[in-house]
Amino acid sequence: MKHDMLLRLGPLLAAEASAEAHATGTEPADLEQAVWLRLLEHLRAEGPPADPHGWLRRAVRAESRRTRRTHRRERPYDGDPADDVERDPAQLALTAARGRALRAAVGRLPGRCPRLVEALLSPRDPTYREIAGELGISQGSLGPERSRCLGCLRRLLAPEVAAGTGRG
């Protein structure tokens, strides 16, 4: 019964979400997804609603109001907080030291990992196909190889990161 109800409500939900989404400043699919989640939670907690069509319309409007309230409260950043163009000399020195430590750790990796990680860190931003061609391996094995190499790199860097943090 629940499956049939969900199938019958699909077109109504799509139409209601499409009608309300414009006023909320969101995508109809996002609104639709939020209402589906509400319905599934309702089914789990209280079972099917007595009037599914009425419940659905009310839920779309309630979700639409919640989304509008959220959009009113949210404020965009003036700039990207991670894009700090005004770096002081200490920050620049720390960034350079981290880069050197990373490059040194990459050099200590086993097998073809140093070449793979260097290719991934390349400013050229090569594609997987280009990296696989440079290393002479299949493109399909590049992902697992990358994961293995990054795991090794993580293990190499863990003592250095732990040593750099103070306690207390």
Coordinates of C-alpha atoms in Angstrom, one line a residue:
M1 CA 0.0 0.0 0.0
K2 CA 2.8 2.5 0.9
H3 CA 4.5 1.8 -2.4
D4 CA 1.3 2.5 -4.4
M5 CA 0.8 5.7 -2.4
L6 CA 4.3 6.9 -3.2
L7 CA 3.8 6.2 -6.9
R8 CA 0.5 8.1 -6.9
L9 CA 2.0 11.1 -5.0
G10 CA 5.0 11.4 -7.3
P11 CA 3.4 13.6 -10.0
L12 CA 1.5 15.7 -7.5
L13 CA 4.7 16.3 -5.5
A14 CA 6.6 17.2 -8.7
A15 CA 3.9 19.7 -9.7
E16 CA 3.6 21.3 -6.2
A17 CA 7.4 21.5 -5.8
S18 CA 7.7 23.1 -9.2
A19 CA 5.1 25.7 -8.4
E20 CA 6.6 26.6 -5.0
A21 CA 10.3 26.4 -5.8
H22 CA 10.4 29.7 -7.6
A23 CA 9.3 31.6 -4.6
T24 CA 11.8 29.9 -2.3
G25 CA 14.8 30.5 -4.6
T26 CA 15.6 26.8 -4.7
E27 CA 15.5 24.0 -7.2
P28 CA 12.2 22.1 -7.5
A29 CA 14.2 18.8 -7.1
D30 CA 15.6 20.0 -3.8
L31 CA 12.2 20.9 -2.5
E32 CA 10.8 17.6 -3.7
Q33 CA 13.6 15.7 -2.0
A34 CA 13.0 17.4 1.3
V35 CA 9.3 16.6 1.1
W36 CA 10.0 13.0 0.2
L37 CA 12.2 12.8 3.3
R38 CA 9.4 14.3 5.5
L39 CA 6.9 11.8 4.1
L40 CA 9.2 8.8 4.8
E41 CA 9.8 10.1 8.4
H42 CA 6.0 10.5 8.8
L43 CA 5.4 7.0 7.5
R44 CA 7.9 5.6 9.9
A45 CA 6.6 7.5 12.9
E46 CA 2.8 7.7 12.3
G47 CA 2.1 5.5 9.3
P48 CA 0.4 6.8 6.2
P49 CA -1.5 10.1 6.5
A50 CA -5.3 10.0 6.4
D51 CA -5.4 12.4 3.5
P52 CA -2.1 11.9 1.6
H53 CA -2.8 14.5 -1.1
G54 CA -3.7 17.2 1.5
W55 CA -0.7 16.2 3.7
L56 CA 1.6 16.5 0.7
R57 CA 0.4 20.0 -0.3
R58 CA 0.8 21.1 3.3
A59 CA 4.2 19.6 3.6
V60 CA 5.4 21.3 0.4
R61 CA 4.2 24.6 1.6
A62 CA 5.8 24.1 5.1
E63 CA 9.1 23.1 3.5
S64 CA 8.9 26.1 1.2
R65 CA 8.4 28.4 4.2
R66 CA 11.3 26.8 6.0
T67 CA 13.5 27.2 2.9
R68 CA 12.5 30.9 2.6
R69 CA 13.3 31.5 6.2
T70 CA 16.7 29.9 5.8
H71 CA 17.5 31.9 2.7
R72 CA 16.6 35.1 4.5
R73 CA 18.9 34.4 7.4
E74 CA 21.9 33.2 5.3
R75 CA 24.3 35.9 4.1
P76 CA 27.0 35.4 1.5
Y77 CA 30.6 36.0 2.3
D78 CA 32.1 39.1 0.9
G79 CA 35.0 37.0 -0.3
D80 CA 36.3 33.5 0.0
P81 CA 37.6 33.1 3.5
A82 CA 40.1 30.5 2.3
D83 CA 41.5 32.9 -0.2
D84 CA 43.8 34.9 2.0
V85 CA 45.7 37.2 -0.3
E86 CA 47.0 39.3 2.6
R87 CA 49.3 36.7 4.1
D88 CA 51.9 37.7 6.6
P89 CA 55.5 36.5 6.3
A90 CA 55.0 33.8 9.1
Q91 CA 52.1 32.3 7.1
L92 CA 54.1 32.3 3.9
A93 CA 57.0 30.6 5.7
L94 CA 54.7 27.9 7.2
T95 CA 53.1 27.2 3.8
A96 CA 56.5 26.9 2.2
A97 CA 57.7 24.5 5.0
R98 CA 54.6 22.4 4.6
G99 CA 55.2 22.2 0.8
R100 CA 58.8 21.1 1.4
A101 CA 57.8 18.5 3.9
L102 CA 55.2 17.2 1.5
R103 CA 57.7 17.0 -1.4
A104 CA 60.2 15.3 0.8
A105 CA 57.7 12.7 1.9
V106 CA 56.6 12.1 -1.7
G107 CA 60.2 11.3 -2.5
R108 CA 60.3 8.6 0.2
L109 CA 57.3 6.8 -1.2
P110 CA 57.8 3.2 -2.5
G111 CA 57.7 2.0 -6.1
R112 CA 56.1 4.3 -8.7
C113 CA 54.2 6.3 -6.1
P114 CA 56.5 9.3 -6.2
R115 CA 55.9 9.7 -9.9
L116 CA 52.2 9.2 -9.5
V117 CA 51.8 11.7 -6.7
E118 CA 54.1 14.3 -8.4
A119 CA 51.8 14.0 -11.5
L120 CA 48.8 14.5 -9.3
L121 CA 50.4 17.6 -7.7
S122 CA 51.5 19.0 -11.0
P123 CA 50.4 22.6 -11.8
R124 CA 49.6 21.4 -15.3
D125 CA 46.6 19.4 -13.8
P126 CA 46.9 16.4 -16.1
T127 CA 44.0 14.1 -16.8
Y128 CA 44.0 10.5 -15.6
R129 CA 44.5 9.4 -19.2
E130 CA 47.6 11.6 -19.4
I131 CA 49.0 10.4 -16.1
A132 CA 48.4 6.8 -17.0
G133 CA 50.2 7.3 -20.3
E134 CA 53.2 8.9 -18.5
L135 CA 53.4 6.1 -16.0
G136 CA 52.7 3.3 -18.5
I137 CA 49.8 1.9 -16.6
S138 CA 46.2 1.4 -17.4
Q139 CA 43.8 4.2 -16.6
G140 CA 41.6 1.8 -14.7
S141 CA 44.4 0.9 -12.2
L142 CA 45.2 4.5 -11.6
G143 CA 42.5 5.1 -9.0
P144 CA 43.4 2.1 -6.8
E145 CA 47.1 2.9 -7.2
R146 CA 46.4 6.5 -6.2
S147 CA 44.6 5.4 -3.1
R148 CA 47.4 3.1 -2.1
C149 CA 50.0 5.8 -2.6
L150 CA 48.0 8.4 -0.7
G151 CA 47.6 5.9 2.2
C152 CA 51.4 5.5 2.2
L153 CA 51.9 9.3 2.1
R154 CA 49.4 9.7 5.0
R155 CA 51.4 7.2 7.1
L156 CA 54.7 8.9 6.3
L157 CA 53.3 12.4 7.2
A158 CA 51.5 11.3 10.4
P159 CA 54.6 11.4 12.6
E160 CA 55.6 14.7 11.2
V161 CA 52.1 16.2 11.8
A162 CA 51.9 14.7 15.3
A163 CA 55.3 16.1 16.2
G164 CA 54.4 19.6 15.0
T165 CA 51.4 19.9 17.4
G166 CA 51.8 21.2 20.9
R167 CA 49.9 19.8 23.9
G168 CA 47.8 21.6 26.4

